[in-house]
Every structure is written in C-alpha cells, then in structure tokens.
C-alpha cells in the first residue's frame, strides 16, 4: 500500500480507483471528480478524507461525500418519466413495447400486430404462442423503434436530469394543445 507523509508519521494512504470526471455540460452545479475508495465497513478511511483539501494540478480541492441521485422515476404503468407507478394518473396502462392501450404482458392478446386479422385479404395469422413479437417496437416517449425502458431511448440518457423531463414534457403538451386548437381542414366551397 502506498505511504505518505514524513518518515516519522508515515501512514498508509487509502487505495482508490482512477477518478471519473463529470462532463461540464451535464452538470447542474459544478464539475467534479469521483473516486471509489477501498475502505472498511465502518467507512473510517473515507470519513477521515471528507473535508480535507488536496491539490489537483493547479487547483486546491476539498473532498466531499458524494450525494446519492436515484434519478427520475420511470412509471411502469404509463411508461412516462417523472413519477412511479403508484402515483400514475393515466386513464389506462400503456404498453412499453408498442405504446398501445394495454400492459406489455397483454401485448400479444391486445395488440393488432400480434392478434392477427382473419378478415383481412389475405388473412393475417396471429404471432404463434411462445414466439416473441416480431413486429416493430414503438417507444411511448420518443416514438422510435425500441421499448420504453431501453438504453437506446434519448429519454434514458437524461434519467438523472429532472429539469430535462419537465421541459420536454412541457414542449410535448404545448405541441399537442396547438394541434388541438387548429381548425379542422374543411374544403372551401365558393
């Protein structure tokens, strides 16, 4: 273990992983570097370090304890970000796979893509039992080809940025209201 200090007071320095630096554009307050410290169960080494200054390049920094950020909750009923399922006010559940008005576990029984259509010409067979849905996914948040909970979603990449969700959903509501206020497209009769 590395040691530091004068020969008389040499004490082992705590081990730590290389720092992880936060991106300036993703920060709400100030840039930071995060270190994982190998410590005892009581956390005695870490407690000793908190509040202590150290030099990093030309900057004098003070060690602070990291604050937990659980992120923005994702509702597993309507698949919208910002609230848990227990607080969901949606009139009906939404499918994370196709954004239809059913739960994901009921997708095969309620989704038109998997139910099939015997009256179509030619008839469309339902997805065979035990087979995964082969149809294109549709995210209920961004409308792209993935499920609501997949990392491919741009909403997922903002899961720790509550302000982004507030702004994004306000934008969606404004767009929806503007669309509702437009007069219907009636042909002009002269």
Short mmCIF file of N, CA and C in Angstrom, two decimals:
data_model
loop_
_atom_site.label_atom_id
_atom_site.label_comp_id
_atom_site.label_asym_id
_atom_site.label_seq_id
_atom_site.Cartn_x
_atom_site.Cartn_y
_atom_site.Cartn_z
N UNK A 1 0.86 -1.17 0.00
CA UNK A 1 0.00 0.00 0.00
C UNK A 1 0.90 1.24 0.00
N UNK A 2 0.60 2.27 -0.79
CA UNK A 2 1.44 3.47 -0.82
C UNK A 2 1.41 4.18 0.52
N UNK A 3 2.49 4.85 0.82
CA UNK A 3 2.55 5.60 2.07
C UNK A 3 2.83 7.05 1.76
N UNK A 4 2.53 7.92 2.70
CA UNK A 4 2.76 9.35 2.50
C UNK A 4 3.16 9.99 3.81
N UNK A 5 3.58 11.24 3.77
CA UNK A 5 3.96 11.95 4.98
C UNK A 5 5.45 11.81 5.25
N UNK A 6 5.90 12.38 6.37
CA UNK A 6 7.31 12.30 6.73
C UNK A 6 7.61 10.90 7.25
N UNK A 7 8.91 10.50 7.28
CA UNK A 7 9.25 9.15 7.75
C UNK A 7 8.71 8.85 9.14
N UNK A 8 8.62 9.88 9.99
CA UNK A 8 8.13 9.63 11.36
C UNK A 8 6.63 9.36 11.38
N UNK A 9 5.88 10.01 10.48
CA UNK A 9 4.42 9.90 10.53
C UNK A 9 3.84 9.15 9.35
N UNK A 10 4.65 8.34 8.68
CA UNK A 10 4.13 7.65 7.50
C UNK A 10 2.98 6.73 7.88
N UNK A 11 1.84 6.96 7.18
CA UNK A 11 0.68 6.11 7.36
C UNK A 11 0.24 5.67 5.98
N UNK A 12 -0.33 4.49 5.90
CA UNK A 12 -0.80 4.06 4.57
C UNK A 12 -1.88 5.01 4.05
N UNK A 13 -1.75 5.37 2.78
CA UNK A 13 -2.80 6.17 2.14
C UNK A 13 -3.88 5.22 1.65
N UNK A 14 -5.13 5.65 1.66
CA UNK A 14 -6.19 4.76 1.19
C UNK A 14 -6.03 4.47 -0.30
N UNK A 15 -6.43 3.27 -0.70
CA UNK A 15 -6.42 2.91 -2.11
C UNK A 15 -7.67 3.48 -2.76
N UNK A 16 -7.55 3.86 -4.01
CA UNK A 16 -8.72 4.32 -4.73
C UNK A 16 -8.58 4.01 -6.21
N UNK A 17 -9.72 3.97 -6.89
CA UNK A 17 -9.74 3.75 -8.34
C UNK A 17 -9.40 5.05 -9.03
N UNK A 18 -9.01 5.01 -10.29
CA UNK A 18 -8.80 6.25 -11.03
C UNK A 18 -10.07 7.10 -10.99
N UNK A 19 -9.95 8.41 -10.96
CA UNK A 19 -11.14 9.26 -10.84
C UNK A 19 -12.01 9.21 -12.10
N UNK A 20 -13.29 9.43 -11.90
CA UNK A 20 -14.23 9.58 -13.01
C UNK A 20 -14.65 11.05 -13.00
N UNK A 21 -14.42 11.74 -14.09
CA UNK A 21 -14.72 13.16 -14.16
C UNK A 21 -16.10 13.36 -14.77
N UNK A 22 -16.83 14.32 -14.23
CA UNK A 22 -18.14 14.62 -14.78
C UNK A 22 -18.00 15.63 -15.90
N UNK A 23 -18.88 15.53 -16.88
CA UNK A 23 -18.86 16.44 -18.02
C UNK A 23 -19.44 17.78 -17.61
N UNK A 24 -18.80 18.87 -18.02
CA UNK A 24 -19.27 20.20 -17.66
C UNK A 24 -20.68 20.48 -18.16
N UNK A 25 -21.02 20.03 -19.37
CA UNK A 25 -22.33 20.36 -19.91
C UNK A 25 -23.46 19.57 -19.25
N UNK A 26 -23.15 18.50 -18.57
CA UNK A 26 -24.19 17.71 -17.92
C UNK A 26 -24.35 18.08 -16.45
N UNK A 27 -23.62 19.05 -15.99
CA UNK A 27 -23.64 19.40 -14.57
C UNK A 27 -24.67 20.47 -14.28
N UNK A 28 -25.27 20.36 -13.13
CA UNK A 28 -26.20 21.39 -12.70
C UNK A 28 -25.52 22.39 -11.78
N UNK A 29 -24.47 21.98 -11.10
CA UNK A 29 -23.82 22.88 -10.13
C UNK A 29 -22.38 23.15 -10.49
N UNK A 30 -21.50 22.18 -10.33
CA UNK A 30 -20.08 22.39 -10.60
C UNK A 30 -19.42 21.09 -11.02
N UNK A 31 -18.30 21.20 -11.73
CA UNK A 31 -17.63 19.97 -12.16
C UNK A 31 -17.07 19.20 -10.96
N UNK A 32 -16.86 17.93 -11.16
CA UNK A 32 -16.34 17.13 -10.06
C UNK A 32 -15.60 15.91 -10.56
N UNK A 33 -14.89 15.30 -9.66
CA UNK A 33 -14.21 14.04 -9.92
C UNK A 33 -14.66 13.08 -8.83
N UNK A 34 -15.00 11.88 -9.22
CA UNK A 34 -15.47 10.90 -8.26
C UNK A 34 -14.43 9.79 -8.12
N UNK A 35 -14.15 9.44 -6.87
CA UNK A 35 -13.19 8.39 -6.56
C UNK A 35 -13.91 7.31 -5.78
N UNK A 36 -13.66 6.06 -6.10
CA UNK A 36 -14.12 4.96 -5.27
C UNK A 36 -12.99 4.65 -4.31
N UNK A 37 -13.27 4.68 -3.02
CA UNK A 37 -12.24 4.46 -2.00
C UNK A 37 -12.44 3.05 -1.42
N UNK A 38 -11.35 2.27 -1.40
CA UNK A 38 -11.41 0.99 -0.72
C UNK A 38 -11.35 1.28 0.77
N UNK A 39 -12.34 0.81 1.47
CA UNK A 39 -12.47 1.18 2.87
C UNK A 39 -13.02 0.01 3.68
N UNK A 40 -13.06 0.20 4.98
CA UNK A 40 -13.63 -0.80 5.88
C UNK A 40 -15.16 -0.65 5.87
N UNK A 41 -15.85 -1.58 6.50
CA UNK A 41 -17.31 -1.49 6.56
C UNK A 41 -17.77 -0.23 7.29
N UNK A 42 -16.99 0.22 8.26
CA UNK A 42 -17.39 1.41 9.03
C UNK A 42 -17.14 2.69 8.24
N UNK A 43 -16.35 2.62 7.17
CA UNK A 43 -16.06 3.80 6.35
C UNK A 43 -15.10 4.76 7.01
N UNK A 44 -14.25 4.27 7.91
CA UNK A 44 -13.37 5.14 8.68
C UNK A 44 -12.37 5.91 7.81
N UNK A 45 -11.81 5.27 6.76
CA UNK A 45 -10.86 5.98 5.90
C UNK A 45 -11.54 7.11 5.14
N UNK A 46 -12.70 6.82 4.62
CA UNK A 46 -13.43 7.84 3.87
C UNK A 46 -13.81 9.00 4.78
N UNK A 47 -14.26 8.69 5.99
CA UNK A 47 -14.63 9.75 6.94
C UNK A 47 -13.45 10.65 7.24
N UNK A 48 -12.25 10.07 7.31
CA UNK A 48 -11.04 10.87 7.56
C UNK A 48 -10.75 11.82 6.39
N UNK A 49 -11.07 11.39 5.18
CA UNK A 49 -10.76 12.20 3.99
C UNK A 49 -11.76 13.35 3.75
N UNK A 50 -13.01 13.17 4.15
CA UNK A 50 -14.03 14.18 3.88
C UNK A 50 -13.66 15.49 4.58
N UNK A 51 -13.69 16.55 3.79
CA UNK A 51 -13.35 17.88 4.29
C UNK A 51 -11.88 18.24 4.15
N UNK A 52 -11.05 17.27 3.77
CA UNK A 52 -9.61 17.51 3.64
C UNK A 52 -9.31 18.09 2.25
N UNK A 53 -8.41 19.08 2.20
CA UNK A 53 -8.03 19.63 0.89
C UNK A 53 -6.92 18.80 0.25
N UNK A 54 -6.83 18.87 -1.07
CA UNK A 54 -5.72 18.28 -1.80
C UNK A 54 -5.52 19.07 -3.09
N UNK A 55 -4.34 18.93 -3.65
CA UNK A 55 -4.02 19.65 -4.89
C UNK A 55 -4.24 18.73 -6.08
N UNK A 56 -4.92 19.23 -7.08
CA UNK A 56 -5.08 18.53 -8.35
C UNK A 56 -4.63 19.48 -9.43
N UNK A 57 -3.53 19.15 -10.05
CA UNK A 57 -2.86 20.05 -10.99
C UNK A 57 -2.62 21.38 -10.30
N UNK A 58 -3.27 22.45 -10.74
CA UNK A 58 -3.03 23.76 -10.11
C UNK A 58 -4.20 24.16 -9.20
N UNK A 59 -5.11 23.24 -8.94
CA UNK A 59 -6.31 23.59 -8.17
C UNK A 59 -6.29 22.94 -6.79
N UNK A 60 -6.64 23.74 -5.79
CA UNK A 60 -6.82 23.20 -4.44
C UNK A 60 -8.28 22.79 -4.33
N UNK A 61 -8.51 21.52 -4.06
CA UNK A 61 -9.86 20.97 -3.98
C UNK A 61 -10.12 20.42 -2.59
N UNK A 62 -11.38 20.33 -2.23
CA UNK A 62 -11.78 19.78 -0.94
C UNK A 62 -12.62 18.53 -1.22
N UNK A 63 -12.36 17.50 -0.48
CA UNK A 63 -13.07 16.22 -0.65
C UNK A 63 -14.43 16.32 0.02
N UNK A 64 -15.46 15.96 -0.75
CA UNK A 64 -16.83 15.93 -0.23
C UNK A 64 -17.39 14.53 -0.44
N UNK A 65 -18.34 14.16 0.39
CA UNK A 65 -19.02 12.88 0.20
C UNK A 65 -19.95 13.02 -1.00
N UNK A 66 -20.04 11.99 -1.80
CA UNK A 66 -20.93 12.01 -2.96
C UNK A 66 -22.37 11.94 -2.47
N UNK A 67 -23.23 12.66 -3.15
CA UNK A 67 -24.65 12.64 -2.82
C UNK A 67 -25.36 11.65 -3.74
N UNK A 68 -26.20 10.85 -3.18
CA UNK A 68 -26.93 9.86 -3.98
C UNK A 68 -27.95 10.57 -4.87
N UNK A 69 -28.05 10.12 -6.12
CA UNK A 69 -29.03 10.64 -7.05
C UNK A 69 -29.72 9.45 -7.68
N UNK A 70 -30.90 9.10 -7.18
CA UNK A 70 -31.58 7.93 -7.72
C UNK A 70 -32.12 8.14 -9.14
N UNK A 71 -32.12 9.37 -9.61
CA UNK A 71 -32.61 9.64 -10.96
C UNK A 71 -34.10 9.89 -10.98
N UNK A 72 -34.61 10.11 -12.15
CA UNK A 72 -36.03 10.38 -12.36
C UNK A 72 -36.76 9.04 -12.45
N UNK A 73 -37.85 8.86 -11.70
CA UNK A 73 -38.55 7.57 -11.76
C UNK A 73 -39.22 7.35 -13.11
N UNK A 74 -39.28 6.11 -13.53
CA UNK A 74 -39.97 5.70 -14.75
C UNK A 74 -41.19 4.89 -14.34
N UNK A 75 -42.37 5.38 -14.70
CA UNK A 75 -43.62 4.70 -14.35
C UNK A 75 -43.74 3.42 -15.16
N UNK A 76 -44.02 2.31 -14.50
CA UNK A 76 -44.16 1.03 -15.20
C UNK A 76 -45.62 0.76 -15.58
N UNK A 77 -46.46 1.78 -15.46
CA UNK A 77 -47.86 1.67 -15.89
C UNK A 77 -48.08 2.42 -17.20
N UNK A 78 -47.67 3.71 -17.24
CA UNK A 78 -47.84 4.52 -18.47
C UNK A 78 -46.52 4.70 -19.21
N UNK A 79 -45.41 4.31 -18.60
CA UNK A 79 -44.06 4.38 -19.15
C UNK A 79 -43.60 5.80 -19.42
N UNK A 80 -44.11 6.75 -18.64
CA UNK A 80 -43.63 8.13 -18.69
C UNK A 80 -42.67 8.32 -17.53
N UNK A 81 -41.71 9.22 -17.72
CA UNK A 81 -40.73 9.53 -16.69
C UNK A 81 -41.29 10.62 -15.79
N UNK A 82 -40.90 10.59 -14.51
CA UNK A 82 -41.26 11.65 -13.58
C UNK A 82 -42.13 11.23 -12.42
N UNK A 83 -42.65 10.02 -12.45
CA UNK A 83 -43.46 9.54 -11.33
C UNK A 83 -43.40 8.01 -11.28
N UNK A 84 -43.60 7.43 -10.10
CA UNK A 84 -43.64 5.97 -10.01
C UNK A 84 -45.05 5.46 -10.35
N UNK A 85 -45.19 4.18 -10.60
CA UNK A 85 -46.49 3.59 -10.98
C UNK A 85 -47.56 3.84 -9.92
N UNK A 86 -47.18 3.87 -8.65
CA UNK A 86 -48.16 4.06 -7.58
C UNK A 86 -48.80 5.45 -7.64
N UNK A 87 -48.14 6.41 -8.26
CA UNK A 87 -48.66 7.77 -8.37
C UNK A 87 -49.19 8.08 -9.78
N UNK A 88 -49.31 7.07 -10.62
CA UNK A 88 -49.73 7.27 -12.02
C UNK A 88 -51.19 7.70 -12.09
N UNK A 89 -51.44 8.75 -12.90
CA UNK A 89 -52.80 9.25 -13.08
C UNK A 89 -53.33 8.98 -14.49
N UNK A 90 -52.63 8.15 -15.25
CA UNK A 90 -53.07 7.83 -16.61
C UNK A 90 -54.39 7.07 -16.55
N UNK A 91 -55.27 7.34 -17.50
CA UNK A 91 -56.58 6.68 -17.53
C UNK A 91 -56.46 5.18 -17.76
N UNK A 92 -55.45 4.78 -18.52
CA UNK A 92 -55.25 3.36 -18.79
C UNK A 92 -53.77 3.07 -18.91
N UNK A 93 -53.37 1.81 -18.73
CA UNK A 93 -51.95 1.49 -18.88
C UNK A 93 -51.51 1.62 -20.34
N UNK A 94 -50.21 1.68 -20.52
CA UNK A 94 -49.65 1.78 -21.86
C UNK A 94 -48.60 0.68 -22.02
N UNK A 95 -48.52 0.12 -23.20
CA UNK A 95 -47.55 -0.94 -23.48
C UNK A 95 -46.17 -0.34 -23.73
N UNK A 96 -45.18 -0.83 -23.03
CA UNK A 96 -43.80 -0.34 -23.19
C UNK A 96 -43.24 -0.75 -24.55
N UNK A 97 -43.83 -1.75 -25.18
CA UNK A 97 -43.33 -2.27 -26.44
C UNK A 97 -43.90 -1.55 -27.67
N UNK A 98 -45.21 -1.23 -27.64
CA UNK A 98 -45.85 -0.64 -28.83
C UNK A 98 -46.61 0.65 -28.54
N UNK A 99 -46.66 1.08 -27.29
CA UNK A 99 -47.37 2.29 -26.85
C UNK A 99 -48.89 2.14 -26.97
N UNK A 100 -49.38 0.92 -27.11
CA UNK A 100 -50.82 0.67 -27.19
C UNK A 100 -51.47 0.72 -25.82
N UNK A 101 -52.82 0.76 -25.77
CA UNK A 101 -53.55 0.87 -24.50
C UNK A 101 -53.72 -0.48 -23.78
N UNK A 102 -52.63 -1.12 -23.46
CA UNK A 102 -52.62 -2.39 -22.74
C UNK A 102 -51.25 -2.55 -22.08
N UNK A 103 -51.16 -3.47 -21.14
CA UNK A 103 -49.87 -3.71 -20.49
C UNK A 103 -48.99 -4.55 -21.43
N UNK A 104 -47.69 -4.53 -21.18
CA UNK A 104 -46.78 -5.27 -22.04
C UNK A 104 -47.03 -6.77 -21.96
N UNK A 105 -47.41 -7.28 -20.79
CA UNK A 105 -47.67 -8.72 -20.68
C UNK A 105 -48.95 -9.13 -21.41
N UNK A 106 -49.82 -8.17 -21.75
CA UNK A 106 -51.03 -8.44 -22.52
C UNK A 106 -50.88 -8.08 -23.99
N UNK A 107 -49.66 -7.71 -24.39
CA UNK A 107 -49.40 -7.24 -25.75
C UNK A 107 -49.89 -8.23 -26.81
N UNK A 108 -49.56 -9.49 -26.66
CA UNK A 108 -49.91 -10.50 -27.67
C UNK A 108 -51.42 -10.68 -27.83
N UNK A 109 -52.19 -10.41 -26.77
CA UNK A 109 -53.64 -10.60 -26.82
C UNK A 109 -54.39 -9.36 -27.30
N UNK A 110 -53.78 -8.17 -27.14
CA UNK A 110 -54.50 -6.93 -27.47
C UNK A 110 -53.92 -6.13 -28.63
N UNK A 111 -52.66 -6.29 -28.92
CA UNK A 111 -52.03 -5.50 -29.98
C UNK A 111 -52.42 -6.05 -31.34
N UNK A 112 -52.82 -5.16 -32.22
CA UNK A 112 -53.23 -5.57 -33.56
C UNK A 112 -52.13 -6.29 -34.31
N UNK A 113 -50.88 -5.91 -34.05
CA UNK A 113 -49.77 -6.54 -34.77
C UNK A 113 -49.63 -8.02 -34.42
N UNK A 114 -49.97 -8.41 -33.21
CA UNK A 114 -49.80 -9.81 -32.79
C UNK A 114 -51.10 -10.62 -32.81
N UNK A 115 -52.26 -9.94 -32.74
CA UNK A 115 -53.54 -10.65 -32.72
C UNK A 115 -53.84 -11.32 -34.04
N UNK A 116 -53.39 -10.71 -35.12
CA UNK A 116 -53.72 -11.24 -36.43
C UNK A 116 -55.05 -10.66 -36.89
N UNK A 117 -55.43 -10.93 -38.12
CA UNK A 117 -56.69 -10.43 -38.67
C UNK A 117 -57.20 -11.44 -39.69
N UNK A 118 -58.17 -12.26 -39.27
CA UNK A 118 -58.72 -13.29 -40.14
C UNK A 118 -59.56 -12.70 -41.26
N UNK A 119 -60.09 -11.47 -41.06
CA UNK A 119 -60.95 -10.86 -42.07
C UNK A 119 -60.16 -10.13 -43.16
N UNK A 120 -58.85 -10.00 -42.98
CA UNK A 120 -58.02 -9.31 -43.97
C UNK A 120 -57.88 -10.18 -45.22
N UNK A 121 -57.56 -9.56 -46.34
CA UNK A 121 -57.37 -10.29 -47.57
C UNK A 121 -55.95 -10.07 -48.07
N UNK A 122 -55.03 -10.96 -47.95
CA UNK A 122 -55.14 -12.29 -47.36
C UNK A 122 -55.16 -12.22 -45.83
N UNK A 123 -55.70 -13.24 -45.17
CA UNK A 123 -55.77 -13.25 -43.70
C UNK A 123 -54.36 -13.16 -43.08
N UNK A 124 -54.28 -12.45 -41.95
CA UNK A 124 -53.02 -12.29 -41.23
C UNK A 124 -53.07 -13.19 -40.00
N UNK A 125 -52.15 -14.13 -39.92
CA UNK A 125 -52.12 -15.07 -38.80
C UNK A 125 -51.58 -14.38 -37.55
N UNK A 126 -52.07 -14.76 -36.37
CA UNK A 126 -51.50 -14.19 -35.14
C UNK A 126 -50.08 -14.69 -34.92
N UNK A 127 -49.34 -13.97 -34.10
CA UNK A 127 -47.98 -14.40 -33.74
C UNK A 127 -48.12 -15.72 -32.96
N UNK A 128 -47.40 -16.76 -33.36
CA UNK A 128 -47.52 -18.06 -32.68
C UNK A 128 -47.19 -17.95 -31.18
N UNK A 129 -47.93 -18.72 -30.39
CA UNK A 129 -47.70 -18.75 -28.94
C UNK A 129 -46.26 -19.19 -28.67
N UNK A 130 -45.65 -18.56 -27.69
CA UNK A 130 -44.28 -18.89 -27.31
C UNK A 130 -43.23 -18.17 -28.13
N UNK A 131 -43.63 -17.48 -29.19
CA UNK A 131 -42.71 -16.73 -30.02
C UNK A 131 -42.72 -15.26 -29.59
N UNK A 132 -41.57 -14.59 -29.60
CA UNK A 132 -41.57 -13.17 -29.27
C UNK A 132 -42.24 -12.37 -30.40
N UNK A 133 -42.77 -11.23 -30.06
CA UNK A 133 -43.41 -10.36 -31.06
C UNK A 133 -42.36 -9.94 -32.08
N UNK A 134 -42.57 -10.26 -33.36
CA UNK A 134 -41.58 -9.92 -34.39
C UNK A 134 -41.78 -8.52 -34.98
N UNK A 135 -42.76 -7.81 -34.49
CA UNK A 135 -43.13 -6.53 -35.09
C UNK A 135 -42.29 -5.37 -34.56
N UNK A 136 -42.28 -4.30 -35.30
CA UNK A 136 -41.51 -3.10 -34.93
C UNK A 136 -42.01 -2.54 -33.61
N UNK A 137 -41.07 -2.23 -32.74
CA UNK A 137 -41.41 -1.61 -31.45
C UNK A 137 -41.69 -0.13 -31.66
N UNK A 138 -42.41 0.48 -30.69
CA UNK A 138 -42.64 1.92 -30.74
C UNK A 138 -42.62 2.45 -29.30
N UNK A 139 -41.60 3.24 -28.99
CA UNK A 139 -41.43 3.80 -27.65
C UNK A 139 -42.54 4.81 -27.36
N UNK A 140 -43.22 4.70 -26.21
CA UNK A 140 -44.26 5.66 -25.88
C UNK A 140 -43.72 7.06 -25.54
N UNK A 141 -42.43 7.20 -25.35
CA UNK A 141 -41.85 8.51 -25.04
C UNK A 141 -41.36 9.24 -26.28
N UNK A 142 -40.51 8.58 -27.05
CA UNK A 142 -39.91 9.27 -28.21
C UNK A 142 -40.45 8.79 -29.55
N UNK A 143 -41.20 7.68 -29.56
CA UNK A 143 -41.79 7.17 -30.79
C UNK A 143 -40.84 6.38 -31.67
N UNK A 144 -39.62 6.17 -31.22
CA UNK A 144 -38.64 5.44 -32.04
C UNK A 144 -38.78 3.93 -31.84
N UNK A 145 -37.95 3.17 -32.58
CA UNK A 145 -38.04 1.72 -32.62
C UNK A 145 -37.30 1.04 -31.46
N UNK A 146 -37.84 1.15 -30.26
CA UNK A 146 -37.33 0.45 -29.08
C UNK A 146 -38.40 0.52 -28.00
N UNK A 147 -38.24 -0.30 -26.97
CA UNK A 147 -39.18 -0.27 -25.84
C UNK A 147 -38.88 0.94 -24.96
N UNK A 148 -39.82 1.30 -24.11
CA UNK A 148 -39.70 2.49 -23.26
C UNK A 148 -38.52 2.42 -22.30
N UNK A 149 -38.13 1.23 -21.89
CA UNK A 149 -37.09 1.08 -20.87
C UNK A 149 -35.72 0.76 -21.45
N UNK A 150 -35.54 0.84 -22.76
CA UNK A 150 -34.25 0.51 -23.36
C UNK A 150 -33.30 1.70 -23.34
N UNK A 151 -32.02 1.42 -23.21
CA UNK A 151 -30.99 2.47 -23.16
C UNK A 151 -30.88 3.23 -24.47
N UNK A 152 -31.40 2.70 -25.55
CA UNK A 152 -31.35 3.38 -26.85
C UNK A 152 -32.20 4.65 -26.85
N UNK A 153 -33.12 4.77 -25.92
CA UNK A 153 -34.03 5.92 -25.88
C UNK A 153 -33.30 7.17 -25.38
N UNK A 154 -33.55 8.30 -26.06
CA UNK A 154 -32.92 9.54 -25.62
C UNK A 154 -33.41 9.95 -24.23
N UNK A 155 -34.61 9.51 -23.86
CA UNK A 155 -35.12 9.81 -22.53
C UNK A 155 -34.28 9.09 -21.48
N UNK A 156 -33.82 7.87 -21.77
CA UNK A 156 -32.99 7.12 -20.83
C UNK A 156 -31.70 7.87 -20.53
N UNK A 157 -31.10 8.47 -21.54
CA UNK A 157 -29.83 9.17 -21.33
C UNK A 157 -29.98 10.40 -20.44
N UNK A 158 -31.21 10.87 -20.24
CA UNK A 158 -31.47 12.03 -19.38
C UNK A 158 -32.09 11.63 -18.04
N UNK A 159 -32.01 10.36 -17.67
CA UNK A 159 -32.71 9.87 -16.48
C UNK A 159 -32.28 10.54 -15.17
N UNK A 160 -31.12 11.20 -15.15
CA UNK A 160 -30.68 11.89 -13.94
C UNK A 160 -30.92 13.39 -14.03
N UNK A 161 -31.60 13.84 -15.05
CA UNK A 161 -31.82 15.27 -15.29
C UNK A 161 -33.31 15.58 -15.29
N UNK A 162 -33.87 15.77 -14.11
CA UNK A 162 -35.31 16.00 -13.97
C UNK A 162 -35.78 17.23 -14.75
N UNK A 163 -34.96 18.29 -14.78
CA UNK A 163 -35.33 19.51 -15.50
C UNK A 163 -35.52 19.25 -16.99
N UNK A 164 -34.74 18.33 -17.56
CA UNK A 164 -34.88 17.99 -18.97
C UNK A 164 -36.26 17.40 -19.23
N UNK A 165 -36.71 16.50 -18.33
CA UNK A 165 -38.03 15.88 -18.48
C UNK A 165 -39.15 16.91 -18.37
N UNK A 166 -39.02 17.81 -17.40
CA UNK A 166 -40.03 18.85 -17.22
C UNK A 166 -40.15 19.68 -18.49
N UNK A 167 -39.00 20.10 -19.04
CA UNK A 167 -39.00 20.91 -20.27
C UNK A 167 -39.53 20.11 -21.46
N UNK A 168 -39.11 18.85 -21.59
CA UNK A 168 -39.51 18.03 -22.74
C UNK A 168 -41.01 17.76 -22.72
N UNK A 169 -41.56 17.39 -21.56
CA UNK A 169 -43.00 17.12 -21.49
C UNK A 169 -43.82 18.40 -21.65
N UNK A 170 -43.30 19.55 -21.20
CA UNK A 170 -43.98 20.83 -21.44
C UNK A 170 -44.04 21.12 -22.94
N UNK A 171 -42.94 20.82 -23.63
CA UNK A 171 -42.88 21.00 -25.09
C UNK A 171 -43.90 20.09 -25.78
N UNK A 172 -44.00 18.85 -25.33
CA UNK A 172 -44.95 17.90 -25.92
C UNK A 172 -46.38 18.36 -25.68
N UNK A 173 -46.69 18.83 -24.45
CA UNK A 173 -48.03 19.32 -24.14
C UNK A 173 -48.39 20.53 -24.99
N UNK A 174 -47.45 21.46 -25.16
CA UNK A 174 -47.70 22.66 -25.97
C UNK A 174 -47.96 22.27 -27.42
N UNK A 175 -47.21 21.33 -27.93
CA UNK A 175 -47.39 20.86 -29.31
C UNK A 175 -48.77 20.22 -29.47
N UNK A 176 -49.15 19.40 -28.49
CA UNK A 176 -50.45 18.72 -28.52
C UNK A 176 -51.59 19.73 -28.47
N UNK A 177 -51.48 20.74 -27.58
CA UNK A 177 -52.52 21.77 -27.48
C UNK A 177 -52.63 22.58 -28.78
N UNK A 178 -51.52 22.92 -29.37
CA UNK A 178 -51.53 23.68 -30.63
C UNK A 178 -52.22 22.87 -31.72
N UNK A 179 -51.98 21.57 -31.74
CA UNK A 179 -52.61 20.71 -32.73
C UNK A 179 -54.12 20.64 -32.51
N UNK A 180 -54.56 20.61 -31.24
CA UNK A 180 -55.99 20.55 -30.93
C UNK A 180 -56.71 21.86 -31.28
N UNK A 181 -56.00 22.97 -31.17
CA UNK A 181 -56.61 24.28 -31.43
C UNK A 181 -56.73 24.62 -32.91
N UNK A 182 -56.01 23.90 -33.76
CA UNK A 182 -56.10 24.16 -35.20
C UNK A 182 -57.50 23.83 -35.69
N UNK A 183 -58.03 24.68 -36.55
CA UNK A 183 -59.36 24.35 -37.10
C UNK A 183 -59.26 23.13 -38.00
N UNK A 184 -60.34 22.35 -38.06
CA UNK A 184 -60.30 21.18 -38.94
C UNK A 184 -60.11 21.61 -40.40
N UNK A 185 -59.55 20.74 -41.16
CA UNK A 185 -59.26 21.03 -42.56
C UNK A 185 -60.52 20.78 -43.40
N UNK A 186 -61.32 21.82 -43.57
CA UNK A 186 -62.53 21.70 -44.38
C UNK A 186 -62.28 22.29 -45.76
N UNK A 187 -62.79 21.64 -46.80
CA UNK A 187 -62.63 22.23 -48.14
C UNK A 187 -63.50 23.49 -48.25
N UNK A 188 -62.98 24.48 -48.92
CA UNK A 188 -63.72 25.73 -49.11
C UNK A 188 -64.73 25.56 -50.23
N UNK A 189 -65.93 26.01 -49.98
CA UNK A 189 -66.97 25.98 -51.01
C UNK A 189 -67.27 27.41 -51.40
N UNK A 190 -67.03 27.77 -52.65
CA UNK A 190 -67.28 29.14 -53.11
C UNK A 190 -68.58 29.25 -53.83
#
